[in-house]
Short mmCIF file of C-alpha atoms in Angstrom, two decimals:
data_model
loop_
_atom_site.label_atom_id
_atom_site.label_comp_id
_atom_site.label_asym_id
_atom_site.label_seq_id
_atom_site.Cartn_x
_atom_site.Cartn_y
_atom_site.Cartn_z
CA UNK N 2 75.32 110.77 -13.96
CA UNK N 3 73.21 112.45 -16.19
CA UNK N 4 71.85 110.82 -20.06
CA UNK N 5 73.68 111.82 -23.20
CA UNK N 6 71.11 112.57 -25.79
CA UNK N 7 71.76 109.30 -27.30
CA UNK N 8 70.83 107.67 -23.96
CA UNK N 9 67.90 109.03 -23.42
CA UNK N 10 66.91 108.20 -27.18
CA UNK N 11 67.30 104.49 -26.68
CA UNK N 12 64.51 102.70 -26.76
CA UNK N 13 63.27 99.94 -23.96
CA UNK N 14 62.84 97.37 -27.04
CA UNK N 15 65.95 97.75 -29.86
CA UNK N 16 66.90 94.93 -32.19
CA UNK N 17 68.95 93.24 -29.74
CA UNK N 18 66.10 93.43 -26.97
CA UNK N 19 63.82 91.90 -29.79
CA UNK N 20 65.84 89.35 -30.96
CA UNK N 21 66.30 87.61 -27.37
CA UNK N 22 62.76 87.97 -26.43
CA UNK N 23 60.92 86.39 -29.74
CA UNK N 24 64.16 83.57 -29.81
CA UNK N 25 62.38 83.03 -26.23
CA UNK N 26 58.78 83.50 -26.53
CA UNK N 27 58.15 83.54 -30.01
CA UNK N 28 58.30 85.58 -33.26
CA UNK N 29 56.19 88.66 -32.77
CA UNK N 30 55.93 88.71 -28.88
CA UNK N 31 57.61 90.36 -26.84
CA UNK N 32 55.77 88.76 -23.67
CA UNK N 33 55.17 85.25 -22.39
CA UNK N 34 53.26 82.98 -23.82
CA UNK N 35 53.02 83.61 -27.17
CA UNK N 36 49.59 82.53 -29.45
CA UNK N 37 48.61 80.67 -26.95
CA UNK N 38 47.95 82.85 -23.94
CA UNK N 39 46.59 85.44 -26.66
CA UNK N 40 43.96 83.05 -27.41
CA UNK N 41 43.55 82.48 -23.95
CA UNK N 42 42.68 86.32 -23.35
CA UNK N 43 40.25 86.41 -26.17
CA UNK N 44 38.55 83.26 -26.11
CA UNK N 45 35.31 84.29 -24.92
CA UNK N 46 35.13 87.24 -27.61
CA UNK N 47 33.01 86.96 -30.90
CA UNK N 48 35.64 88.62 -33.40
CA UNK N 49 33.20 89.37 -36.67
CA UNK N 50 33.38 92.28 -38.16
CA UNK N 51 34.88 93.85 -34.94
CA UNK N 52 37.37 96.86 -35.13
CA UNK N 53 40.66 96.15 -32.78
CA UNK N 54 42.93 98.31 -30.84
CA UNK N 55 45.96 96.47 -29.77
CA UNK N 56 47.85 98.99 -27.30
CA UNK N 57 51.43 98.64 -26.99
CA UNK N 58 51.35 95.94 -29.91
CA UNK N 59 55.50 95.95 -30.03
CA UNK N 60 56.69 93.49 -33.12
CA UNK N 61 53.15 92.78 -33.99
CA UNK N 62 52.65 89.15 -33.00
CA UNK N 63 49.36 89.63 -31.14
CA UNK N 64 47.85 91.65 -33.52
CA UNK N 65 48.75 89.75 -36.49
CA UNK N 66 48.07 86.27 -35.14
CA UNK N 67 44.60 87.74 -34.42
CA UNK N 68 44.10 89.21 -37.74
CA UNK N 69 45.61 85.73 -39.09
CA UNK N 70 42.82 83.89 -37.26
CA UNK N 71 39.66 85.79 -36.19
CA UNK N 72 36.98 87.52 -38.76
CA UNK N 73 37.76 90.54 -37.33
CA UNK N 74 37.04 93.86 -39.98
CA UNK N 75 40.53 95.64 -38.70
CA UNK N 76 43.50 95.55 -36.16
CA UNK N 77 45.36 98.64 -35.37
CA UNK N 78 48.73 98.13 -33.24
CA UNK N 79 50.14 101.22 -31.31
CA UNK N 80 53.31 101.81 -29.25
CA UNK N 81 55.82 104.65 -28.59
CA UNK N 82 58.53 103.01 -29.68
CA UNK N 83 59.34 103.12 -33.15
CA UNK N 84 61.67 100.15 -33.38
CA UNK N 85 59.13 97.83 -33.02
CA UNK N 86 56.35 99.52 -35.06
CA UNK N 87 58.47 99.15 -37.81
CA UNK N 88 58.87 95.76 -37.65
CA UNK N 89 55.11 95.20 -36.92
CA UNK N 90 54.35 97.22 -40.66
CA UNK N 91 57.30 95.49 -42.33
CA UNK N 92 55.94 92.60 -41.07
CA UNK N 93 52.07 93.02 -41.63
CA UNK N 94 53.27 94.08 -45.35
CA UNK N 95 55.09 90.47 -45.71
CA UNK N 96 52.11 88.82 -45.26
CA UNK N 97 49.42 90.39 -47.02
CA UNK N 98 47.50 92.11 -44.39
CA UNK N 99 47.97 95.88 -45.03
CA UNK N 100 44.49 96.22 -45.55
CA UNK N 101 43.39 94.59 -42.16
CA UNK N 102 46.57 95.10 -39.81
CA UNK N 103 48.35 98.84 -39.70
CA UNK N 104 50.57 99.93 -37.05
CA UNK N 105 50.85 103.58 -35.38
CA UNK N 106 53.77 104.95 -33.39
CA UNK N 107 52.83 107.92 -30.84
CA UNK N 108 53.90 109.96 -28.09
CA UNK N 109 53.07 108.25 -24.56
CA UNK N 110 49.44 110.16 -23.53
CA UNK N 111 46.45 110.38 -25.22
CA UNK N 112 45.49 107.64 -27.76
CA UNK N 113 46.20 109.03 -31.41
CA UNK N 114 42.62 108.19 -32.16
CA UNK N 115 38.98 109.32 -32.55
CA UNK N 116 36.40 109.18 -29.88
CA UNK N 117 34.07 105.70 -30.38
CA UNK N 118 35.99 103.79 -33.11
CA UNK N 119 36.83 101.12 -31.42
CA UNK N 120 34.78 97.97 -30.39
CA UNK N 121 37.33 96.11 -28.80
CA UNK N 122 40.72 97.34 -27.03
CA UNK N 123 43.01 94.43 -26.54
CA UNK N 124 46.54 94.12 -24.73
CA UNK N 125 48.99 92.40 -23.67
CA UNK N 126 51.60 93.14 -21.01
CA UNK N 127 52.29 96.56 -22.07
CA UNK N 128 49.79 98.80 -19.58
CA UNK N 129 52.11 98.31 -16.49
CA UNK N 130 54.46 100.91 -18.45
CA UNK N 131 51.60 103.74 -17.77
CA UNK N 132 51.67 105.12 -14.29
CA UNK N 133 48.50 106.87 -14.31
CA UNK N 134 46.03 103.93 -14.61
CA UNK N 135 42.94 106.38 -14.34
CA UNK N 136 44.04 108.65 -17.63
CA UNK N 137 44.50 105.43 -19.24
CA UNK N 138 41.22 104.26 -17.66
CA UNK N 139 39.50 106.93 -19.59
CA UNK N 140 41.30 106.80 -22.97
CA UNK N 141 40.76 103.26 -23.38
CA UNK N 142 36.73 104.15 -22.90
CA UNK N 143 36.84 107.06 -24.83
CA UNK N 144 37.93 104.90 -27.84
CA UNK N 145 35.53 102.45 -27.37
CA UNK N 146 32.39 102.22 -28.78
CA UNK N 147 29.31 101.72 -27.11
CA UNK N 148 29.01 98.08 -25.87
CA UNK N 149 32.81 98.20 -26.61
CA UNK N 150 35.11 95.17 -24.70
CA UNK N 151 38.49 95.60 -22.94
CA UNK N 152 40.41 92.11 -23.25
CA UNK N 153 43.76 92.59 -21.54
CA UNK N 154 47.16 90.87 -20.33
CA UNK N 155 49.18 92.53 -18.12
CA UNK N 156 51.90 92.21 -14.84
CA UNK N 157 50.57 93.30 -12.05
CA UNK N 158 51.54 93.68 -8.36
CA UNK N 159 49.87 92.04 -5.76
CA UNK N 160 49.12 94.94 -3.55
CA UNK N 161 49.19 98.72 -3.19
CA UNK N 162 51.91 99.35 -0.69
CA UNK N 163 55.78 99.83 -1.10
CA UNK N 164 57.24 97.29 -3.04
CA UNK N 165 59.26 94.71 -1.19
CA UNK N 166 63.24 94.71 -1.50
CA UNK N 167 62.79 91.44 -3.79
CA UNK N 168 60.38 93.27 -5.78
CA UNK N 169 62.38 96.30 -6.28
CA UNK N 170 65.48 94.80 -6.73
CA UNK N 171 63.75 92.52 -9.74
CA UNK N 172 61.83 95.59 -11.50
CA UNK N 173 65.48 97.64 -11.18
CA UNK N 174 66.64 94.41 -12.99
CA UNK N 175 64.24 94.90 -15.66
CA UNK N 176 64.71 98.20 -16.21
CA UNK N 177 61.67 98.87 -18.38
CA UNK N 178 60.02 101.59 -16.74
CA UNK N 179 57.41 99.27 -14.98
CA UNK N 180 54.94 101.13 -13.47
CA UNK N 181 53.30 98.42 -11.83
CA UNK N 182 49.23 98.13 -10.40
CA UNK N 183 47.47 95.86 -8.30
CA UNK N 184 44.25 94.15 -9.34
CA UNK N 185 42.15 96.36 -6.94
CA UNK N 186 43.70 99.38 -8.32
CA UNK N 187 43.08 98.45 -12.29
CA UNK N 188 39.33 97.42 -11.11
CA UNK N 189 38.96 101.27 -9.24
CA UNK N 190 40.53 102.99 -12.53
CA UNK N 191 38.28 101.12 -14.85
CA UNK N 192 35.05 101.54 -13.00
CA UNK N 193 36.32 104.79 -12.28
CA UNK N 194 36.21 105.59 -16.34
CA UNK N 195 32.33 103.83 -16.37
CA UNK N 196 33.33 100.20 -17.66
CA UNK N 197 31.08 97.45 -16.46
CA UNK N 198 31.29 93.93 -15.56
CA UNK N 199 35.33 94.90 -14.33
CA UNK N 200 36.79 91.41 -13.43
CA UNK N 201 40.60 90.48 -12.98
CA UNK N 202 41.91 86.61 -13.32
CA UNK N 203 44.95 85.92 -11.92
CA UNK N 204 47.57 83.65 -14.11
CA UNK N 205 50.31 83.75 -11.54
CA UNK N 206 50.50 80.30 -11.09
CA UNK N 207 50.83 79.94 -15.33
CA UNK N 208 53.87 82.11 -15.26
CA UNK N 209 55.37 81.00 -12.61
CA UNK N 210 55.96 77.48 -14.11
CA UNK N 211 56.04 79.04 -17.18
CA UNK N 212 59.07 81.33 -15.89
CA UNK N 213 60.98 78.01 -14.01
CA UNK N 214 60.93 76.43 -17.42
CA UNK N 215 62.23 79.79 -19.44
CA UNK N 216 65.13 79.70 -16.72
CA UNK N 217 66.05 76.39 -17.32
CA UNK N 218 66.42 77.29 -21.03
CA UNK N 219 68.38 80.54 -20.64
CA UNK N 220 70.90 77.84 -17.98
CA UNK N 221 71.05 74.88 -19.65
CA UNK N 222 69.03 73.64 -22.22
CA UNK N 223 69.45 76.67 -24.92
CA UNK N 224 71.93 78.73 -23.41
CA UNK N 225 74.57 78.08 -26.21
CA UNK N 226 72.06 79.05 -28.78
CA UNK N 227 71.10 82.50 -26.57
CA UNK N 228 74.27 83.33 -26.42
CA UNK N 229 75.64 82.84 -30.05
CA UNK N 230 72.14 85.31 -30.62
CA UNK N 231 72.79 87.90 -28.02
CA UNK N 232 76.32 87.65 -26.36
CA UNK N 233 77.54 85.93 -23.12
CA UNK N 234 76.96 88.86 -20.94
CA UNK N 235 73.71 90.03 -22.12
CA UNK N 236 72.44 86.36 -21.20
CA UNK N 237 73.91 86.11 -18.04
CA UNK N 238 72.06 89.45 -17.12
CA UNK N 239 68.74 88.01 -18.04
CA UNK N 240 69.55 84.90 -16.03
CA UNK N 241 70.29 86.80 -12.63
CA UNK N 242 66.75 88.97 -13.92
CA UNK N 243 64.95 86.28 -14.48
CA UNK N 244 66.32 84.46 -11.41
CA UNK N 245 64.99 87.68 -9.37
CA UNK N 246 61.83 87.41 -11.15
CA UNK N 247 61.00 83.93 -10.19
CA UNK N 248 60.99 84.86 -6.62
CA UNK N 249 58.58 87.26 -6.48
CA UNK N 250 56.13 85.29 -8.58
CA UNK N 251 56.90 82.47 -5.80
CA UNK N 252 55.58 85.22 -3.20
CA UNK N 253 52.74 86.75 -5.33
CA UNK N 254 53.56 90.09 -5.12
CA UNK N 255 54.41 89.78 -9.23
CA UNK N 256 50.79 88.40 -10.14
CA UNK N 257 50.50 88.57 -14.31
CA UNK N 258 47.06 89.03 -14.48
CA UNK N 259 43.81 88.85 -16.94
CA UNK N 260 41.52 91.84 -17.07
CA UNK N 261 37.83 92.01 -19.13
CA UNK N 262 35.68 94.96 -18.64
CA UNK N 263 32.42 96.38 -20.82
CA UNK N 264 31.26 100.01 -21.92
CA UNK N 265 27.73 100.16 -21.71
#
């Protein structure tokens, strides 16, 4: 059946999407772990006086916990999605940091930005939703600055073959548009685009106790409160999802992943 024009308008991440994902991860995020598994990414980076991209920045938790608590000089957030860009400004406004924290809504493709203005591009599990991981390869150094740093979050898969029945029956589940790569294929696109020192950290075993314990939430221990929040049946979907998701991350073939890489 083919979209109405209001359907194909929706966006992955409305107010109802938002509300059940910050009432589970956090105010802000939109992906697991929250300030802690930011910090995590980032803790090896000397913030001062550094200028931030955070691509796909969603509500605005990353960026604004990291303009909240690194001497960075300024944080830009982009996404596509409106929704969430204007609760990221709204947001950033709130708490006093429209003069270090502003937030940019553009078309997927090239970056809305200047060539070099960048010294650090930071992200967290919003990449997998570009399937050309070369083009984004080269935006992301194109941004950069010389000597610039890519500090990044994302869900990966654990290979580059057809995903397994499990797999495809979880990311169906999702329904986010994941366009899913494997660690060897993010380290080919980014040394493809000229970055050095290209490594890739698994966290699958993180997320896959972190994902047991969300379960047991959504089931038991908070699924009253989810459910006065979001509705009976939009819980009960995210169970079965998450349910799906749990076995692939029990397999490895859903591998959430850290990735660093340099521009010289």
């Amino acid at each position: 059946m083919a979209q109405t024009a209001e359907e194909a308008q929706k966006p992955d991440y409305d107010e109802h999407a938002i509300t059940f994902l910050e009432l589970l991860w956090g105010k802000g995020h939109l992906s697991p772990g929250g300030t802690d598994e930011v910090d995590r990414i980032v803790a090896d980076i000397d913030f001062a006086g550094l200028r931030v991209l955070d691509i796909g920045c969603g509500s605005g938790g990353n960026a604004l916990h990291l303009a909240r608590t690194r001497s960075l000089k300024t944080i830009v957030g982009f996404d596509v999605e409106g929704t969430v860009v204007e609760v990221a400004t709204r947001r950033a406004r709130e708490e006093g940091f429209g003069d270090r924290a502003s937030f940019v809504r553009a078309d997927p493709g090239r970056l809305p930005f200047d060539d070099g203005v960048f010294d650090l591009v930071f992200s967290k599990d919003s990449l997998l939703h570009v399937p050309d991981k070369d083009a984004l390869a080269a935006e992301i150094y194109r941004v950069l600055a010389p000597c610039g740093q890519v500090a990044v979050g994302d869900w990966m898969i654990g290979h580059d073959g057809p995903m397994s029945p499990e797999m495809a029956a979880y990311v169906a589940a999702e329904d986010l548009g994941f366009a899913m790569g494997s660690p060897d294929r993010y380290r080919t696109a980014m040394e493809g685009a000229g970055f050095t020192d290209v490594r890739v950290i698994s966290r699958n075993p993180w997320y896959l106790e972190r994902a047991r314990a969300e379960l047991k939430e959504l089931k038991h221990t908070r699924y009253a409160e989810f459910c006065a929040a979001c509705g009976k049946d939009y819980i009960d979907y995210q169970i079965n999802t998450w349910t799906l998701m749990i076995s692939v991350l029990e397999t490895g073939e859903h591998c959430p992943s850290h990735l660093f890489a340099r521009k010289p």
